[in-house]
JSON list of C-alpha atoms in Angstrom, two decimals:
[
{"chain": "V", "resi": 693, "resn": "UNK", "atom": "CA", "xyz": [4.13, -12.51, 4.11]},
{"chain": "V", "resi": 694, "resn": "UNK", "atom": "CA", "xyz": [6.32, -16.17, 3.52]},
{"chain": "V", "resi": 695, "resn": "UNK", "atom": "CA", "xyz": [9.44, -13.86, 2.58]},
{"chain": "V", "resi": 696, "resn": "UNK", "atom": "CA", "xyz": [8.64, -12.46, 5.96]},
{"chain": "V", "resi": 697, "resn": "UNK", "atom": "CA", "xyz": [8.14, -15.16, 8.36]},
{"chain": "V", "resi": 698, "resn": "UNK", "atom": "CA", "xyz": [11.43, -17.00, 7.14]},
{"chain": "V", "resi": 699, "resn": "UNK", "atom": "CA", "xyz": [13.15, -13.39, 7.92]},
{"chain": "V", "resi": 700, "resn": "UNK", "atom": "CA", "xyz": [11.57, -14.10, 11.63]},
{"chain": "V", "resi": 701, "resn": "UNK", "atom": "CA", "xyz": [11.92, -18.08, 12.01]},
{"chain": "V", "resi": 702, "resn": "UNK", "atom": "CA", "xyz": [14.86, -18.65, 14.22]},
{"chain": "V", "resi": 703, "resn": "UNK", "atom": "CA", "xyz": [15.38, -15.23, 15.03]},
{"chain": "V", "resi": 704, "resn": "UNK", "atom": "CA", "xyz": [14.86, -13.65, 19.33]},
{"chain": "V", "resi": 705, "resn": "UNK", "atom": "CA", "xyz": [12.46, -10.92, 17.87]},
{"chain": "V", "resi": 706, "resn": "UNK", "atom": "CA", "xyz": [10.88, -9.19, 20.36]},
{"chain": "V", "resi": 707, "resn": "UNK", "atom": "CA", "xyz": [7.53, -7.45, 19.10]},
{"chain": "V", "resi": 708, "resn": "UNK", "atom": "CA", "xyz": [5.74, -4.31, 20.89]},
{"chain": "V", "resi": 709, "resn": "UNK", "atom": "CA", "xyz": [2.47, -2.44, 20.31]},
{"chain": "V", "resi": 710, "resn": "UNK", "atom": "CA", "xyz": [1.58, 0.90, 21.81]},
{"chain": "V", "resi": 711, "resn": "UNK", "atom": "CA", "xyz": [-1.73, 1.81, 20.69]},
{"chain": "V", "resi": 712, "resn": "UNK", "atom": "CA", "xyz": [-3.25, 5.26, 21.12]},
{"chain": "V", "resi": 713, "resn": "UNK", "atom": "CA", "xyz": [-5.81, 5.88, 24.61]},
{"chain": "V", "resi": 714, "resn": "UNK", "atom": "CA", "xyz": [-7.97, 6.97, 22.14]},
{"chain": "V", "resi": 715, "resn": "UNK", "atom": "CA", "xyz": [-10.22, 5.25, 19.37]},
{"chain": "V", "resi": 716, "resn": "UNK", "atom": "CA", "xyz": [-10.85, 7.42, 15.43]},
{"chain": "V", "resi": 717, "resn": "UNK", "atom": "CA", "xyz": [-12.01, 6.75, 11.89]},
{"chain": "V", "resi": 718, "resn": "UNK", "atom": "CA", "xyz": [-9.28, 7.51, 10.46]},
{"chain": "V", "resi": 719, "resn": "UNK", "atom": "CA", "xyz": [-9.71, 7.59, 6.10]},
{"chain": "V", "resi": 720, "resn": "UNK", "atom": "CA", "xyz": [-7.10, 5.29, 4.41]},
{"chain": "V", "resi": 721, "resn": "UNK", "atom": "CA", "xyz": [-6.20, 2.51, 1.88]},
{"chain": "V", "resi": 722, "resn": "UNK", "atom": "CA", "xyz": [-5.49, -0.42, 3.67]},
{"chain": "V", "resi": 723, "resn": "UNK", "atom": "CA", "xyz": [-3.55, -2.20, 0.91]},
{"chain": "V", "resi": 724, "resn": "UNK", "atom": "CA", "xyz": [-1.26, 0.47, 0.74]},
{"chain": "V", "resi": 725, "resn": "UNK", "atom": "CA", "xyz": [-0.97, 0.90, 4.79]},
{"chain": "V", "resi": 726, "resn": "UNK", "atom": "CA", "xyz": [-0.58, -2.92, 4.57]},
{"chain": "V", "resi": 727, "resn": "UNK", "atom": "CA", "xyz": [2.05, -2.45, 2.28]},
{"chain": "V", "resi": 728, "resn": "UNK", "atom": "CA", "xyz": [3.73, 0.24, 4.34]},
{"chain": "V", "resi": 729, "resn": "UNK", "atom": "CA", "xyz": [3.83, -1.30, 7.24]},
{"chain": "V", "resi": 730, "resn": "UNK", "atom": "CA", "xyz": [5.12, -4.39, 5.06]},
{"chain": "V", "resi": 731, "resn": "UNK", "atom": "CA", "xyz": [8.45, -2.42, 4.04]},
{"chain": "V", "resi": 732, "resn": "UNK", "atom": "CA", "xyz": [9.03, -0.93, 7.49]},
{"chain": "V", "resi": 733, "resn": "UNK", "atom": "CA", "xyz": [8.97, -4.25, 8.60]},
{"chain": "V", "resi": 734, "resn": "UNK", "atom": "CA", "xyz": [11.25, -5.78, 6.10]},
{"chain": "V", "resi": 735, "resn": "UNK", "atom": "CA", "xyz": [13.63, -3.02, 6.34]},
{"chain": "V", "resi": 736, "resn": "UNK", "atom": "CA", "xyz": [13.44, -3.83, 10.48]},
{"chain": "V", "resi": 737, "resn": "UNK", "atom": "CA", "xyz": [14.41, -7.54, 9.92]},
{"chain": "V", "resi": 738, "resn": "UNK", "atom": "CA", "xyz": [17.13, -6.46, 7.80]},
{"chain": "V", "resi": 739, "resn": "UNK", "atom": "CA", "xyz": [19.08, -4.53, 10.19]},
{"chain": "V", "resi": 740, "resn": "UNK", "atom": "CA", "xyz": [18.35, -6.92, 13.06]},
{"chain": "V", "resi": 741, "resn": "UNK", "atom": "CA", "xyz": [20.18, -10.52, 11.75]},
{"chain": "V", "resi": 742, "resn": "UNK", "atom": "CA", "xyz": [20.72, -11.62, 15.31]},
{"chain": "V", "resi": 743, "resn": "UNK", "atom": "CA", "xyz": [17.24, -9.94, 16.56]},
{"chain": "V", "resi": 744, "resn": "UNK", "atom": "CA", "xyz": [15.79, -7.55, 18.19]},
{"chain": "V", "resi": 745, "resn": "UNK", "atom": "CA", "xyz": [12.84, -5.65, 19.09]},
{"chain": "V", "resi": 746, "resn": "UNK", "atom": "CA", "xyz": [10.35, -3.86, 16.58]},
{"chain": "V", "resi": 747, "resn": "UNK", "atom": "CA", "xyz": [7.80, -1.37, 18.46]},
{"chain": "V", "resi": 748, "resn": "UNK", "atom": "CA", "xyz": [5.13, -0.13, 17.10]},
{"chain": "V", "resi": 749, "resn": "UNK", "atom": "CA", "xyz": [3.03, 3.01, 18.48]},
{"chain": "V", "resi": 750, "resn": "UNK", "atom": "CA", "xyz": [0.38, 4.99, 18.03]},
{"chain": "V", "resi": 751, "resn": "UNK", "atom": "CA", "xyz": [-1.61, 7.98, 18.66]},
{"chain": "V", "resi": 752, "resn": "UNK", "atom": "CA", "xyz": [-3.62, 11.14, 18.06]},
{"chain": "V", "resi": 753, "resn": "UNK", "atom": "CA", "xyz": [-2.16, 14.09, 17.48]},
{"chain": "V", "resi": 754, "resn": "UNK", "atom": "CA", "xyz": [-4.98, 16.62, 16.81]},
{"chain": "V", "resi": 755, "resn": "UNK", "atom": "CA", "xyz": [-6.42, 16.04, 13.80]},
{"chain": "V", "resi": 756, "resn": "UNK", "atom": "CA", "xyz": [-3.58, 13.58, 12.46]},
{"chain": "V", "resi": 757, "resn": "UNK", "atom": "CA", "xyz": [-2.83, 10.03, 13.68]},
{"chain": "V", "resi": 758, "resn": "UNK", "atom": "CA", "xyz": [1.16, 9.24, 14.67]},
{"chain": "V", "resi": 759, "resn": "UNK", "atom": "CA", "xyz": [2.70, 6.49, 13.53]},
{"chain": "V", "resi": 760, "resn": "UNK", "atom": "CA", "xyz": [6.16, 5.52, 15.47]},
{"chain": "V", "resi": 761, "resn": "UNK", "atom": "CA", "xyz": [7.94, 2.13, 14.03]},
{"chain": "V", "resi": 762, "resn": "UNK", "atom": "CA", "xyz": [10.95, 1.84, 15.74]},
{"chain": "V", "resi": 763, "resn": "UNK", "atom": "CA", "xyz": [13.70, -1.22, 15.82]},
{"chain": "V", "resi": 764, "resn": "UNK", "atom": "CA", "xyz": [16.64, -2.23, 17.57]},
{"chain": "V", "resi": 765, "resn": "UNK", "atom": "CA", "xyz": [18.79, -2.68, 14.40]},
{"chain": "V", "resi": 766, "resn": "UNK", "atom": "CA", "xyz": [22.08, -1.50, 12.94]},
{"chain": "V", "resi": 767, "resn": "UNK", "atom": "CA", "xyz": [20.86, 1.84, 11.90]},
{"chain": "V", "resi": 768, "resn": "UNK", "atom": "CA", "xyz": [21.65, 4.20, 9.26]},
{"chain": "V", "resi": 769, "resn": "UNK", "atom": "CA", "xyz": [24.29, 7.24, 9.17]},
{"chain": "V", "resi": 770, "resn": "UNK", "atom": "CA", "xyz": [23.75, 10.80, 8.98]},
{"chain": "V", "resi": 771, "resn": "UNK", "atom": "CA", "xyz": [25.02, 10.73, 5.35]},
{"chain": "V", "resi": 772, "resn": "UNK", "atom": "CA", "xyz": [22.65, 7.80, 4.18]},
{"chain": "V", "resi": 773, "resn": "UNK", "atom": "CA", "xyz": [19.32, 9.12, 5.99]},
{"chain": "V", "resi": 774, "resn": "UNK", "atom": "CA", "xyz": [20.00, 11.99, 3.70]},
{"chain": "V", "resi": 775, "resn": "UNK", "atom": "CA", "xyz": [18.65, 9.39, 0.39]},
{"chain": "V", "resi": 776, "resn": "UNK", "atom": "CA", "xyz": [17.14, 7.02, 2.19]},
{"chain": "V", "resi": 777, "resn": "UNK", "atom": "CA", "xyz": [13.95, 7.67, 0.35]},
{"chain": "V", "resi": 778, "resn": "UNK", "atom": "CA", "xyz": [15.47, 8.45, -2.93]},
{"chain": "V", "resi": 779, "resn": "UNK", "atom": "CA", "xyz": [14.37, 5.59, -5.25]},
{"chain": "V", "resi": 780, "resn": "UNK", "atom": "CA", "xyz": [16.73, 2.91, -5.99]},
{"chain": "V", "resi": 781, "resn": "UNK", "atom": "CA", "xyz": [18.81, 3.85, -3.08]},
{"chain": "V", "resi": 782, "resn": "UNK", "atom": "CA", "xyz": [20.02, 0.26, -1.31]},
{"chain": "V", "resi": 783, "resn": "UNK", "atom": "CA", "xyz": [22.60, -0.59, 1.38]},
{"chain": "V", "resi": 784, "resn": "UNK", "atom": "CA", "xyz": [21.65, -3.85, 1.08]},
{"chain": "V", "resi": 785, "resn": "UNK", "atom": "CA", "xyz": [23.14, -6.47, -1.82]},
{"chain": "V", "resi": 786, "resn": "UNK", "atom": "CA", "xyz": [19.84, -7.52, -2.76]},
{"chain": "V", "resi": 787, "resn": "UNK", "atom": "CA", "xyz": [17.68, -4.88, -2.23]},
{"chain": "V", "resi": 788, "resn": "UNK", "atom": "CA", "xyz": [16.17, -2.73, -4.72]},
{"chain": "V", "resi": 789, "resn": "UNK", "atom": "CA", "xyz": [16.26, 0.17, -3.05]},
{"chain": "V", "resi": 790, "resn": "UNK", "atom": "CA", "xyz": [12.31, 1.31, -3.38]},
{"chain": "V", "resi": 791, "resn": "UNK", "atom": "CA", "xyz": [11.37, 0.02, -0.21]},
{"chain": "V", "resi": 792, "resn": "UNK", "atom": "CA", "xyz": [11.51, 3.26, 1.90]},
{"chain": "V", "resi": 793, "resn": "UNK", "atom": "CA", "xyz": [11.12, 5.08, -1.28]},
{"chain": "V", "resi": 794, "resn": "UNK", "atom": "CA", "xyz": [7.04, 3.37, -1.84]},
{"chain": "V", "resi": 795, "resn": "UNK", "atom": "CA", "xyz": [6.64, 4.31, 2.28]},
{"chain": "V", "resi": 796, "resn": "UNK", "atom": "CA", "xyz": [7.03, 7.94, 1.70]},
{"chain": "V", "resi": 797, "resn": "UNK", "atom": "CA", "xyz": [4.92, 7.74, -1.84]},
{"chain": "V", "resi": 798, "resn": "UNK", "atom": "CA", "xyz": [1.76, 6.12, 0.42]},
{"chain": "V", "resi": 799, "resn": "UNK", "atom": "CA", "xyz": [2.64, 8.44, 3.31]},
{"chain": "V", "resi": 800, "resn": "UNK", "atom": "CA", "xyz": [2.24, 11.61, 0.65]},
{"chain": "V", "resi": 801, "resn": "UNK", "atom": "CA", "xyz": [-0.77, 9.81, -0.99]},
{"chain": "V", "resi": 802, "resn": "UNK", "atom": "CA", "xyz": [-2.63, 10.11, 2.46]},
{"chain": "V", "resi": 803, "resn": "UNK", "atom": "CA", "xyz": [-1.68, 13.43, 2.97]},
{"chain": "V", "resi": 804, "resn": "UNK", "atom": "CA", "xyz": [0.99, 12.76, 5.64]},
{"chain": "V", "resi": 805, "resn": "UNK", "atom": "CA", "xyz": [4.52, 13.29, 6.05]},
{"chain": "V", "resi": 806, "resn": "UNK", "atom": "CA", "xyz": [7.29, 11.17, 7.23]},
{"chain": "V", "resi": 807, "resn": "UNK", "atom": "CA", "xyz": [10.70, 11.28, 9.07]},
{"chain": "V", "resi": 808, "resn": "UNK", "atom": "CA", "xyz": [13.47, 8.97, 10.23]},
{"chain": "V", "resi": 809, "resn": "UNK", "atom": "CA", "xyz": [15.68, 9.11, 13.61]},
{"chain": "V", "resi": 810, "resn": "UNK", "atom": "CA", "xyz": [18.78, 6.55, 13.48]},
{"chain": "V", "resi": 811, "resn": "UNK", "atom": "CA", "xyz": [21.80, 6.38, 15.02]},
{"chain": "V", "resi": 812, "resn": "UNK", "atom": "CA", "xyz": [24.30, 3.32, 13.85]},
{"chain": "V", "resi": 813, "resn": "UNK", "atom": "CA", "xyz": [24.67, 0.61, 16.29]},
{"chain": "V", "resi": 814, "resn": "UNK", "atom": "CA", "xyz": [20.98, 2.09, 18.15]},
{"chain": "V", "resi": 815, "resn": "UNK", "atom": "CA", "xyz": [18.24, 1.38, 15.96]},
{"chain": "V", "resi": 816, "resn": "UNK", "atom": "CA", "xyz": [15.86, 3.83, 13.71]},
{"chain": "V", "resi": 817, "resn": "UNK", "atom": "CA", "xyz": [12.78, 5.31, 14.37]},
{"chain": "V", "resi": 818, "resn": "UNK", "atom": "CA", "xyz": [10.18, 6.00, 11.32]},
{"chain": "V", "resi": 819, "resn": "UNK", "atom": "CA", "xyz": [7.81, 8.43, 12.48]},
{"chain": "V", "resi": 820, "resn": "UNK", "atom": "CA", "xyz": [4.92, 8.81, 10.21]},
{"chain": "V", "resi": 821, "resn": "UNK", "atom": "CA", "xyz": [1.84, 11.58, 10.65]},
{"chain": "V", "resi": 822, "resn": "UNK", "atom": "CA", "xyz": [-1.20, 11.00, 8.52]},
{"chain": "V", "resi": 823, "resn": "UNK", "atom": "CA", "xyz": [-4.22, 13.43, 8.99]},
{"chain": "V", "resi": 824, "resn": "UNK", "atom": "CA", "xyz": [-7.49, 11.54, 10.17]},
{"chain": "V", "resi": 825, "resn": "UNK", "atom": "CA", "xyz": [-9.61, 12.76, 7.39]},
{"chain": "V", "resi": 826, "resn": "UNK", "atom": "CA", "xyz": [-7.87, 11.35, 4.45]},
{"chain": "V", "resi": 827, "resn": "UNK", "atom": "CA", "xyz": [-5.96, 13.22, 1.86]},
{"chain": "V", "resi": 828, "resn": "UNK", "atom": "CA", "xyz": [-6.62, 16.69, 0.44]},
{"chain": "V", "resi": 829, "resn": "UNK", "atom": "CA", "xyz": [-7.68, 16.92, -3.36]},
{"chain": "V", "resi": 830, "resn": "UNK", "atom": "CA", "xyz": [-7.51, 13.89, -5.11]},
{"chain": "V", "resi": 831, "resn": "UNK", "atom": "CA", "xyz": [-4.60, 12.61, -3.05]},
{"chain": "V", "resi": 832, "resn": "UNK", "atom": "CA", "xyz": [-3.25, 10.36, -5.42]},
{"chain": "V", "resi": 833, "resn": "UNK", "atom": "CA", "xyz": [-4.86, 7.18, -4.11]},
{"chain": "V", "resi": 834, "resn": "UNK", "atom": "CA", "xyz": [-5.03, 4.30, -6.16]},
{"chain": "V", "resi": 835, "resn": "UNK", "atom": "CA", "xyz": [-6.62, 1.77, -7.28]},
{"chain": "V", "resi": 836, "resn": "UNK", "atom": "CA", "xyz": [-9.99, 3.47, -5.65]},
{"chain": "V", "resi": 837, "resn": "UNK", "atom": "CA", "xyz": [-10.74, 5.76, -2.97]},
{"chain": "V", "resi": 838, "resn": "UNK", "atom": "CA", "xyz": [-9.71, 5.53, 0.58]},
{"chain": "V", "resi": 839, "resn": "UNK", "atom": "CA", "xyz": [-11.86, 3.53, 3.10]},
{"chain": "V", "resi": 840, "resn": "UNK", "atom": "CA", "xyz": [-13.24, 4.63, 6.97]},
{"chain": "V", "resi": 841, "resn": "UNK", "atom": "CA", "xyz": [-11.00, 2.38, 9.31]},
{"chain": "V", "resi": 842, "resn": "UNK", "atom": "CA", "xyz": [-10.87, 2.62, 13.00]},
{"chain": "V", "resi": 843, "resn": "UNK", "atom": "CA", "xyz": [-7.99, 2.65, 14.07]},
{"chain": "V", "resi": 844, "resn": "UNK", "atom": "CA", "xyz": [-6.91, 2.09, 17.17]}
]
């Protein structure tokens, strides 16, 4: 989190939650949410060097619970949303390019999917779906097996 907070110290970032009307168990790994939501953010604070807002929303959608991450950034073209979660794939000089890549991996590992709005100049929207019930099969999820979290 340090790498984080000197990304936000001296930066006008506004921050906005929308949580869902309605409270689940949903079945998850919390590191691995944690380190979603870690990546999103750092990808955020990239694209926002003067600042800007970062919302956060979410909400049930059936049997699934939506994720929407949004910022105000510099947002990415039509031809670069196309890779965006191809590994290794970096507009940034010191990125490595597995940021968005490790996103989608722990999206699929839960059994979700995920997509990205952006328009340059606008921002980008990550919209992630995840089903309540955890993953089906073996879902991939390591280093144990997911954990009953409500989340609101």
């Amino acid at each position: 989190a340090d790498d984080l907070e000197r990304k936000i110290v001296g930066r006008p970032v506004e921050f906005q939650y929308t949580p869902s009307t309605e409270s689940h168990t949903a079945q998850f790994d919390p590191l691995q949410i944690r380190r979603m939501f870690y990546n999103l953010l750092d990808n955020s604070l990239d694209a926002m060097p003067e600042g800007g807002t970062i919302s956060l929303g979410t909400r049930v959608l059936g049997d699934e619970i939506e994720i929407r991450f949004s910022d105000t950034g510099s947002g990415i073209s039509a031809d670069r949303l196309k890779t965006v979660f191809d590994p290794f794939e970096t507009s940034k000089p010191t990125g490595s390019g597995l940021g968005l890549y490790i996103v989608r991996e722990i999206v699929l590992a839960h059994g979700g999917h995920v997509e990205i709005e952006s328009q340059v100049d606008q921002g980008t929207t990550v919209l992630i779906r995840i089903p309540l019930s955890g993953p089906a099969g073996d879902g991939r999820l390591e280093p144990g097996e997911p954990e009953a979290r409500e989340y609101v």
